[in-house]
CSV table of C-alpha atoms and ligand atoms in Angstrom, one decimal:
chain,number,residue,atom,x,y,z
A,1290,MET,CA,0.2,0.1,0.1
A,1291,ASN,CA,1.6,3.7,-0.8
A,1292,SER,CA,0.0,5.4,1.7
A,1293,LEU,CA,1.1,9.0,2.6
A,1294,PHE,CA,0.5,8.3,6.1
A,1295,LEU,CA,2.0,5.0,6.7
A,1296,ASN,CA,5.0,6.8,4.7
A,1297,THR,CA,5.1,9.8,6.8
A,1298,LEU,CA,4.8,7.5,10.2
A,1299,ASN,CA,7.6,5.5,8.5
A,1300,GLY,CA,9.8,8.7,8.6
A,1301,LYS,CA,9.6,9.1,4.8
A,1302,TYR,CA,9.8,12.5,3.5
A,1303,GLU,CA,6.1,13.8,1.9
A,1304,LYS,CA,5.2,16.9,0.0
A,1305,ARG,CA,2.2,17.5,2.7
A,1306,PRO,CA,1.1,16.0,6.1
A,1307,PRO,CA,-1.1,13.3,6.0
A,1308,ILE,CA,-4.9,14.3,7.2
A,1309,TRP,CA,-7.2,12.5,9.8
A,1310,PHE,CA,-9.7,13.8,12.7
A,1311,MET,CA,-10.7,12.1,16.1
A,1312,ARG,CA,-14.0,11.4,16.1
A,1313,GLN,CA,-14.3,11.3,12.3
A,1314,ALA,CA,-16.3,7.9,12.0
A,1315,GLY,CA,-19.0,8.7,13.4
A,1316,ARG,CA,-21.2,12.0,15.2
A,1317,VAL,CA,-20.8,14.8,12.6
A,1318,LEU,CA,-21.3,13.1,9.3
A,1319,PRO,CA,-24.7,13.6,7.5
A,1320,SER,CA,-24.2,9.9,6.0
A,1321,TYR,CA,-23.6,8.5,9.4
A,1322,GLN,CA,-26.8,10.1,10.8
A,1323,LYS,CA,-28.7,8.7,8.1
A,1324,LEU,CA,-27.6,5.0,8.8
A,1325,ARG,CA,-28.1,6.0,12.7
A,1326,LYS,CA,-32.1,6.4,12.0
A,1327,ASN,CA,-31.9,2.8,11.2
A,1328,TYR,CA,-29.1,1.1,13.5
A,1329,SER,CA,-28.3,1.5,17.1
A,1330,PHE,CA,-24.7,2.7,17.9
A,1331,ARG,CA,-24.2,-0.8,18.9
A,1332,GLU,CA,-25.6,-2.9,15.9
A,1333,LEU,CA,-23.2,-0.8,13.8
A,1334,MET,CA,-20.4,-1.4,15.9
A,1335,ASN,CA,-21.2,-5.4,16.2
A,1336,ASN,CA,-22.1,-6.2,12.6
A,1337,LYS,CA,-18.9,-6.4,10.5
A,1338,HIS,CA,-20.2,-4.8,7.2
A,1339,LEU,CA,-21.9,-1.9,8.8
A,1340,ALA,CA,-19.0,-1.3,11.2
A,1341,SER,CA,-16.8,-1.3,7.6
A,1342,LYS,CA,-19.0,0.8,6.3
A,1343,VAL,CA,-19.2,3.5,8.6
A,1344,THR,CA,-15.1,3.3,9.1
A,1345,GLY,CA,-15.3,4.1,5.3
A,1346,LEU,CA,-17.3,7.0,5.6
A,1347,PRO,CA,-14.9,9.9,6.1
A,1348,ILE,CA,-12.7,8.5,3.3
A,1349,THR,CA,-15.4,9.3,0.5
A,1350,ASP,CA,-17.3,12.2,2.5
A,1351,ILE,CA,-14.2,14.2,3.7
A,1352,GLY,CA,-11.2,12.6,1.8
A,1353,VAL,CA,-8.9,11.8,4.8
A,1354,ASP,CA,-5.8,9.6,4.4
A,1355,ALA,CA,-6.8,7.5,6.9
A,1356,ALA,CA,-9.4,5.4,8.8
A,1357,ILE,CA,-10.0,4.6,12.1
A,1358,LEU,CA,-11.8,1.6,13.2
A,1359,PHE,CA,-15.4,2.0,14.4
A,1360,SER,CA,-15.7,1.1,17.9
A,1361,ASP,CA,-15.3,2.7,21.5
A,1362,ILE,CA,-13.0,2.5,24.2
A,1363,LEU,CA,-15.6,1.2,26.7
A,1364,ILE,CA,-15.7,-2.3,25.2
A,1365,VAL,CA,-12.7,-2.9,27.3
A,1366,PRO,CA,-14.7,-2.4,30.6
A,1367,GLU,CA,-17.6,-4.7,29.4
A,1368,SER,CA,-15.1,-7.4,28.6
A,1369,LEU,CA,-14.0,-7.4,32.3
A,1370,GLY,CA,-17.8,-7.8,33.1
A,1371,LEU,CA,-19.4,-4.2,33.2
A,1372,ASN,CA,-22.8,-4.0,31.5
A,1373,LEU,CA,-22.5,-0.9,28.9
A,1374,ASN,CA,-25.2,1.1,27.6
A,1375,PHE,CA,-25.4,3.5,24.9
A,1376,THR,CA,-28.2,6.0,25.7
A,1377,ASN,CA,-28.5,9.5,24.6
A,1378,ASN,CA,-26.9,10.9,27.5
A,1379,GLY,CA,-23.4,9.0,26.3
A,1380,PRO,CA,-22.5,5.7,27.7
A,1381,LYS,CA,-23.2,4.5,31.3
A,1382,PHE,CA,-22.5,1.0,32.8
A,1383,THR,CA,-25.5,-0.6,34.7
A,1384,ASN,CA,-23.1,-2.2,37.1
A,1385,PRO,CA,-20.2,0.5,37.3
A,1386,LEU,CA,-17.7,0.5,39.8
A,1387,ASP,CA,-18.8,2.4,42.9
A,1388,THR,CA,-16.1,4.4,45.2
A,1389,ASN,CA,-18.7,3.2,48.2
A,1390,ASN,CA,-18.6,-0.4,47.3
A,1391,PHE,CA,-15.9,-1.6,46.0
A,1392,HIS,CA,-15.8,-4.8,44.0
A,1393,TYR,CA,-12.8,-5.6,42.3
A,1394,ASP,CA,-13.0,-9.4,43.0
A,1395,ASP,CA,-15.8,-9.3,40.3
A,1396,LEU,CA,-14.0,-8.5,37.6
A,1397,VAL,CA,-12.6,-11.1,35.4
A,1398,PHE,CA,-11.4,-10.9,31.7
A,1399,ASN,CA,-13.2,-12.3,29.0
A,1400,PRO,CA,-11.1,-11.9,25.9
A,1401,ASN,CA,-14.1,-13.9,23.9
A,1402,LEU,CA,-16.6,-10.5,24.3
A,1403,LEU,CA,-13.9,-8.4,22.2
A,1404,SER,CA,-13.3,-10.9,19.0
A,1405,HIS,CA,-15.9,-9.2,16.8
A,1406,VAL,CA,-13.9,-6.2,16.6
A,1407,TYR,CA,-11.1,-8.3,15.3
A,1408,ASN,CA,-13.6,-9.6,12.5
A,1409,ASN,CA,-14.4,-6.1,12.2
A,1410,ILE,CA,-10.9,-5.7,11.1
A,1411,VAL,CA,-10.4,-8.2,8.8
A,1412,GLN,CA,-13.6,-6.8,6.9
A,1413,ILE,CA,-12.4,-3.4,7.0
A,1414,LYS,CA,-8.8,-4.4,5.3
A,1415,GLU,CA,-10.7,-6.5,2.8
A,1416,ASP,CA,-13.2,-3.4,2.2
A,1417,LEU,CA,-10.9,-0.6,2.3
A,1418,VAL,CA,-7.9,-2.0,0.4
A,1419,LYS,CA,-5.7,1.1,0.0
A,1420,THR,CA,-6.6,3.1,3.1
A,1421,PRO,CA,-4.8,2.7,6.3
A,1422,LEU,CA,-6.4,1.4,9.4
A,1423,ILE,CA,-5.6,3.0,12.6
A,1424,GLY,CA,-6.9,0.5,15.7
A,1425,PHE,CA,-7.1,2.2,19.0
A,1426,CYS,CA,-8.2,1.6,22.7
A,1427,GLY,CA,-8.1,4.1,25.6
A,1428,GLY,CA,-5.5,4.6,28.4
A,1429,PRO,CA,-5.7,3.3,31.3
A,1430,LEU,CA,-6.7,6.5,33.5
A,1431,THR,CA,-9.3,7.3,31.2
A,1432,THR,CA,-11.2,3.8,30.7
A,1433,PHE,CA,-10.8,3.5,34.7
A,1434,LEU,CA,-12.7,6.7,35.3
A,1435,PHE,CA,-15.2,5.6,32.7
A,1436,MET,CA,-15.8,2.2,34.8
A,1437,PHE,CA,-17.4,4.2,37.2
A,1438,ARG,CA,-20.2,6.2,35.1
A,1439,GLY,CA,-23.6,4.8,36.0
A,1440,ASN,CA,-25.5,7.7,37.4
A,1441,GLU,CA,-26.8,10.4,35.3
A,1442,HIS,CA,-26.4,13.0,37.5
A,1443,ILE,CA,-22.8,12.7,38.2
A,1444,LYS,CA,-21.2,14.6,34.9
A,1445,ASP,CA,-17.6,15.0,36.2
A,1446,PHE,CA,-15.0,12.4,37.5
A,1447,ASN,CA,-13.8,14.5,41.1
A,1448,HIS,CA,-15.3,11.8,43.2
A,1449,ILE,CA,-12.9,9.2,41.6
A,1450,ILE,CA,-10.0,11.3,41.8
A,1451,ASN,CA,-10.6,11.8,45.6
A,1452,PHE,CA,-11.0,8.1,45.8
A,1453,PHE,CA,-7.7,7.9,43.8
A,1454,TYR,CA,-6.1,9.7,46.7
A,1455,LYS,CA,-7.4,7.7,49.4
A,1456,GLU,CA,-7.3,4.1,47.8
A,1457,PRO,CA,-4.4,4.5,45.6
A,1458,LYS,CA,-3.4,0.6,45.7
A,1459,LYS,CA,-7.0,-0.4,44.8
A,1460,CYS,CA,-7.3,1.7,42.1
A,1461,LEU,CA,-3.7,1.0,40.6
A,1462,ASP,CA,-4.7,-3.1,41.1
A,1463,ILE,CA,-7.8,-2.0,38.6
A,1464,ILE,CA,-6.0,0.2,36.3
A,1465,GLU,CA,-3.2,-3.3,36.0
A,1466,LEU,CA,-6.1,-5.3,35.3
A,1467,LEU,CA,-7.3,-3.0,32.6
A,1468,THR,CA,-3.7,-3.0,31.4
A,1469,GLU,CA,-3.4,-6.6,30.6
A,1470,ALA,CA,-6.9,-6.5,28.8
A,1471,SER,CA,-6.2,-3.5,26.7
A,1472,ILE,CA,-2.7,-5.6,25.6
A,1473,VAL,CA,-4.8,-8.5,24.5
A,1474,TYR,CA,-7.0,-6.5,23.0
A,1475,ALA,CA,-4.4,-4.3,21.3
A,1476,ARG,CA,-2.3,-7.2,20.0
A,1477,ASN,CA,-5.3,-9.0,18.6
A,1478,GLN,CA,-6.1,-5.7,16.7
A,1479,VAL,CA,-2.6,-5.6,15.3
A,1480,LYS,CA,-2.9,-9.3,14.1
A,1481,SER,CA,-6.2,-8.6,12.6
A,1482,GLY,CA,-4.7,-5.9,10.4
A,1483,ILE,CA,-4.6,-2.6,11.9
A,1484,ASP,CA,-1.8,-0.4,10.2
A,1485,CYS,CA,-1.3,1.9,13.1
A,1486,PHE,CA,-2.6,1.8,16.9
A,1487,GLN,CA,-3.6,5.0,19.4
A,1488,LEU,CA,-3.9,5.4,22.7
A,1489,PHE,CA,-6.5,7.7,23.4
A,1490,GLU,CA,-6.0,9.2,27.3
A,1491,THR,CA,-7.9,12.0,27.3
A,1492,TYR,CA,-8.3,12.6,30.8
A,1493,CYS,CA,-4.5,12.4,31.2
A,1494,GLY,CA,-4.6,16.2,32.7
A,1495,ILE,CA,-7.4,15.5,35.5
A,1496,ILE,CA,-4.3,14.7,37.7
A,1497,PRO,CA,-1.0,16.4,38.2
A,1498,GLU,CA,1.6,15.9,35.4
A,1499,GLN,CA,4.0,14.3,38.4
A,1500,LEU,CA,1.3,11.8,39.4
A,1501,TYR,CA,0.2,11.0,35.7
A,1502,THR,CA,4.3,10.2,35.0
A,1503,ASP,CA,5.0,8.5,38.3
A,1504,PHE,CA,1.5,5.9,38.4
A,1505,ILE,CA,-0.3,5.6,35.1
A,1506,LEU,CA,2.4,6.5,32.4
A,1507,PRO,CA,4.2,3.1,33.1
A,1508,PHE,CA,0.7,1.5,32.2
A,1509,SER,CA,0.5,3.5,29.2
A,1510,ILE,CA,3.8,2.9,27.5
A,1511,LYS,CA,3.7,-0.9,28.4
A,1512,ILE,CA,0.3,-1.1,26.0
A,1513,LEU,CA,2.3,0.7,23.5
A,1514,SER,CA,5.4,-1.2,23.7
A,1515,GLU,CA,3.5,-4.3,23.1
A,1516,VAL,CA,2.1,-2.9,19.9
A,1517,ARG,CA,5.1,-1.9,18.9
A,1518,ALA,CA,6.9,-5.2,19.5
A,1519,LEU,CA,4.6,-6.5,16.7
A,1520,GLY,CA,6.0,-4.0,14.0
A,1521,CYS,CA,2.8,-1.4,14.5
A,1522,LYS,CA,3.5,2.4,14.4
A,1523,THR,CA,1.9,4.2,17.7
A,1524,ILE,CA,0.3,7.4,18.6
A,1525,PHE,CA,-0.1,8.3,22.2
A,1526,PHE,CA,-2.8,11.1,22.8
A,1527,PRO,CA,-2.4,12.3,26.6
A,1528,LYS,CA,-4.6,15.2,26.5
A,1529,ASN,CA,-3.9,18.1,28.7
A,1530,TYR,CA,-0.3,16.6,29.7
A,1531,ASN,CA,0.9,20.1,29.2
A,1532,PHE,CA,4.7,20.2,30.3
A,1533,GLY,CA,4.7,16.4,30.6
A,1534,LEU,CA,4.9,16.1,27.1
A,1535,ARG,CA,8.8,16.4,27.9
A,1536,HIS,CA,8.8,12.9,29.6
A,1537,ILE,CA,7.8,11.2,26.3
A,1538,THR,CA,10.6,9.9,24.2
A,1539,HIS,CA,11.4,7.7,20.8
A,1540,ASP,CA,11.2,4.4,22.7
A,1541,MET,CA,7.8,5.1,24.1
A,1542,CYS,CA,5.9,5.7,21.1
A,1543,ASP,CA,6.3,6.7,17.3
A,1544,TYR,CA,4.0,9.9,17.4
A,1545,VAL,CA,2.1,12.0,20.3
A,1546,SER,CA,-1.4,13.4,19.3
A,1547,ILE,CA,-0.8,17.2,20.8
A,1548,ASP,CA,-4.3,18.6,22.3
A,1549,TRP,CA,-5.5,22.2,21.4
A,1550,GLN,CA,-4.6,23.7,24.9
A,1551,ILE,CA,-0.9,23.9,23.9
A,1552,ASP,CA,0.9,26.0,21.1
A,1553,LEU,CA,2.2,23.4,18.7
A,1554,ASN,CA,5.5,24.5,18.3
A,1555,PHE,CA,5.9,24.9,21.6
A,1556,ALA,CA,4.8,21.0,22.4
A,1557,ARG,CA,7.3,20.2,19.5
A,1558,SER,CA,10.1,22.1,21.2
A,1559,ILE,CA,9.8,20.2,24.5
A,1560,LEU,CA,9.0,16.5,22.8
A,1561,ASP,CA,11.9,14.7,21.7
A,1562,PRO,CA,12.8,15.6,18.5
A,1563,LYS,CA,12.6,11.5,17.4
A,1564,VAL,CA,9.1,11.6,18.3
A,1565,GLY,CA,6.7,12.6,15.6
A,1566,VAL,CA,3.8,15.3,16.3
A,1567,GLN,CA,0.1,14.9,15.6
A,1568,GLY,CA,-2.4,17.9,15.7
A,1569,ASN,CA,-3.6,20.1,16.6
A,1570,MET,CA,-6.5,22.1,15.4
A,1571,ASP,CA,-9.3,23.2,18.0
A,1572,PRO,CA,-12.0,21.6,16.3
A,1573,ARG,CA,-14.3,24.5,17.7
A,1574,LEU,CA,-12.5,26.8,15.0
A,1575,PHE,CA,-15.1,24.9,12.8
A,1576,TYR,CA,-17.7,27.2,13.9
A,1577,SER,CA,-16.2,30.2,12.8
A,1578,SER,CA,-16.2,31.6,9.8
A,1579,LYS,CA,-14.0,30.3,6.3
A,1580,LYS,CA,-11.8,33.4,6.7
A,1581,ASP,CA,-11.0,32.8,10.2
A,1582,ILE,CA,-10.2,29.0,9.3
A,1583,ASP,CA,-8.0,30.1,6.1
A,1584,SER,CA,-5.7,32.2,8.5
A,1585,TYR,CA,-5.2,30.0,11.3
A,1586,LEU,CA,-4.7,27.4,8.4
A,1587,ASN,CA,-1.8,29.9,6.7
A,1588,SER,CA,-0.3,30.0,10.4
A,1589,LEU,CA,0.6,26.3,9.9
A,1590,ILE,CA,2.4,26.7,6.5
A,1591,ASN,CA,6.2,27.2,8.4
A,1592,PHE,CA,5.8,24.0,10.7
A,1593,GLY,CA,4.7,21.9,8.0
A,1594,GLN,CA,7.2,23.2,6.0
A,1595,LYS,CA,10.1,22.5,8.6
A,1596,ASN,CA,8.6,19.5,10.2
A,1597,HIS,CA,7.8,16.8,8.1
A,1598,ASN,CA,7.2,14.0,10.9
A,1599,TRP,CA,3.7,15.5,11.5
A,1600,ILE,CA,0.5,14.3,10.9
A,1601,PHE,CA,-2.6,16.8,10.8
A,1602,ASN,CA,-5.4,16.3,13.3
A,1603,THR,CA,-7.5,18.1,15.2
A,1604,GLY,CA,-6.6,18.8,18.9
A,1605,HIS,CA,-9.7,16.9,20.2
A,1606,GLY,CA,-12.7,15.1,18.4
A,1607,PHE,CA,-15.2,16.8,16.5
A,1608,MET,CA,-17.8,18.4,18.5
A,1609,PRO,CA,-21.7,18.2,17.7
A,1610,GLY,CA,-23.2,20.7,14.9
A,1611,ILE,CA,-20.0,20.7,13.2
A,1612,ASP,CA,-20.6,22.0,9.7
A,1613,VAL,CA,-19.2,18.8,7.0
A,1614,GLU,CA,-18.5,21.7,4.6
A,1615,LYS,CA,-16.1,23.1,6.4
A,1616,VAL,CA,-14.3,20.0,7.2
A,1617,VAL,CA,-14.2,19.5,3.6
A,1618,PHE,CA,-12.7,23.1,2.9
A,1619,VAL,CA,-10.1,22.2,5.8
A,1620,VAL,CA,-8.7,18.9,3.9
A,1621,ASP,CA,-9.1,20.4,0.3
A,1622,TRP,CA,-7.1,23.6,1.6
A,1623,LEU,CA,-4.5,21.2,3.0
A,1624,LYS,CA,-4.3,19.4,0.0
A,1625,ASN,CA,-3.6,22.3,-2.2
A,1626,ALA,CA,-1.4,23.9,0.0
A,1627,ASN,CA,2.0,25.0,-1.0
A,1628,TRP,CA,4.3,23.4,1.9
A,1629,LYS,CA,7.6,24.7,0.4
A,1630,ARG,CA,9.0,21.2,0.7
B,1132,CP3,O1,-12.9,8.3,16.3
B,1132,CP3,C1,-13.7,7.9,15.7
B,1132,CP3,O2,-15.1,8.5,15.5
B,1132,CP3,C2,-13.4,6.4,15.8
B,1132,CP3,C3,-14.6,5.6,16.8
B,1132,CP3,C4,-14.5,6.2,18.4
B,1132,CP3,C5,-15.5,6.2,19.1
B,1132,CP3,N1,-15.4,6.5,20.4
B,1132,CP3,C6,-17.2,6.2,18.9
B,1132,CP3,C7,-18.0,6.5,19.2
B,1132,CP3,C8,-13.4,6.5,19.6
B,1132,CP3,C9,-11.8,6.9,19.1
B,1132,CP3,C10,-13.8,6.7,20.5
B,1132,CP3,C11,-12.8,6.9,21.5
B,1132,CP3,C12,-13.8,7.0,23.0
B,1132,CP3,N2,-14.8,6.8,23.3
B,1132,CP3,C13,-13.0,8.3,23.8
B,1132,CP3,C14,-11.6,8.6,23.9
B,1132,CP3,C15,-11.2,9.7,22.7
B,1132,CP3,C16,-12.4,11.2,22.8
B,1132,CP3,O3,-13.0,11.3,22.2
B,1132,CP3,O4,-12.2,11.7,24.2
B,1132,CP3,C17,-14.1,8.1,25.1
B,1132,CP3,C18,-13.9,9.1,26.0
B,1132,CP3,C19,-15.3,7.7,24.6
B,1132,CP3,C20,-16.6,7.6,25.0
B,1132,CP3,C21,-17.6,8.0,24.4
B,1132,CP3,N3,-18.3,7.2,23.5
B,1132,CP3,C22,-18.6,8.8,24.8
B,1132,CP3,C23,-17.9,10.0,26.3
B,1132,CP3,C24,-19.6,9.0,24.2
B,1132,CP3,C25,-20.6,10.1,24.1
B,1132,CP3,C26,-20.0,11.4,23.6
B,1132,CP3,C27,-19.7,11.1,22.5
B,1132,CP3,O5,-18.9,11.7,22.3
B,1132,CP3,O6,-20.8,11.1,20.9
B,1132,CP3,C28,-19.1,7.7,23.4
B,1132,CP3,C29,-20.1,7.5,22.2
B,1132,CP3,C30,-19.6,7.2,20.7
B,1132,CP3,N4,-18.3,6.5,20.2
B,1132,CP3,C31,-20.3,7.8,19.6
B,1132,CP3,C32,-19.3,7.1,18.4
B,1132,CP3,C33,-19.6,7.7,16.7
B,1132,CP3,C34,-21.5,8.0,19.7
B,1132,CP3,C35,-22.8,7.5,19.4
B,1132,CP3,C36,-23.9,7.7,18.6
B,1132,CP3,O7,-24.0,7.5,17.6
B,1132,CP3,O8,-24.9,8.0,19.3
């Protein structure tokens, strides 16, 4: 497969940065919303032909250079015995972890509950022959936090962070279990045919940088290194890690996805030069005028000229109500720009 995305990941100099978006495989595309009228999110995820169709939509509809597997990070806790519901208010577990009544012993990993994903990957690789496929799983902290989500009235994770300070050992035991399950899951994704793997640590910045670095990062690195050991390229997305980015080195991952809070040039300057960067357009910029978007994109030319190890992406996922026409505008702009390379 001759792919701009894979060539860039492999260190080859290309004429322009490759492009894809977090949350591109659902949510904002009209073609996805049309499918959602007839099928539940779960049906789309569990049927290999439907999952493959949704995975391919952003390729045809917006012209991105890579596809991301249509699935969700929360199916890993489901494989540990938590019953997951995707409601209109987001995902919830019917038997979540409870800080008042901790039932760690109930968690037992059933790897078979993840096997449909591997069949989906095989199907996607059959259907999208020319497109690189990104697999993923949630970062250990992010997935752990969601395991407590069952109560509609609790919108943040503050009580769980309090619990982490009170009972670090109990929490780290669960994070270790999650890591083991994530490794099995991620390795099987590679064996099924993914071309690249992204670890979504969306809630990295919910605890102090030092705490993440000392207690959680080793688990994230473990997942990433097991994927790399199979020869698959890795992207780590530690959202809001800020200055913590300086701890990330090329022996941990191939690329780091930068969130929208930090300046891209600054992030680049504190990162190991051997690690590539991905990012970091603020997805809310899609709510502004094309003129403002154009001026933002122009500001990237200098960065793109100097940095060949850069993948264009947003600094977090697409938000509801984003106009797909503006997304296409951005993709076309980036493809047609003179990157002076
Ligand atoms: O990027 C993609 O579109 C690929 C597939 C993907 C989904 N979820 C599908 C999905 C990926 C990579 C995820 C990751 C994910 N899921 C994260 C980490 C990254 C991030 O965006 O922060 C998290 C925290 C989750 C958990 C989750 N799943 C939430 C909080 C929600 C509800 C809010 C939302 O963002 O839509 C989901 C549901 C979900 N996951 C949808 C999709 C397409 C929407 C389902 C629908 O159609 O109703």
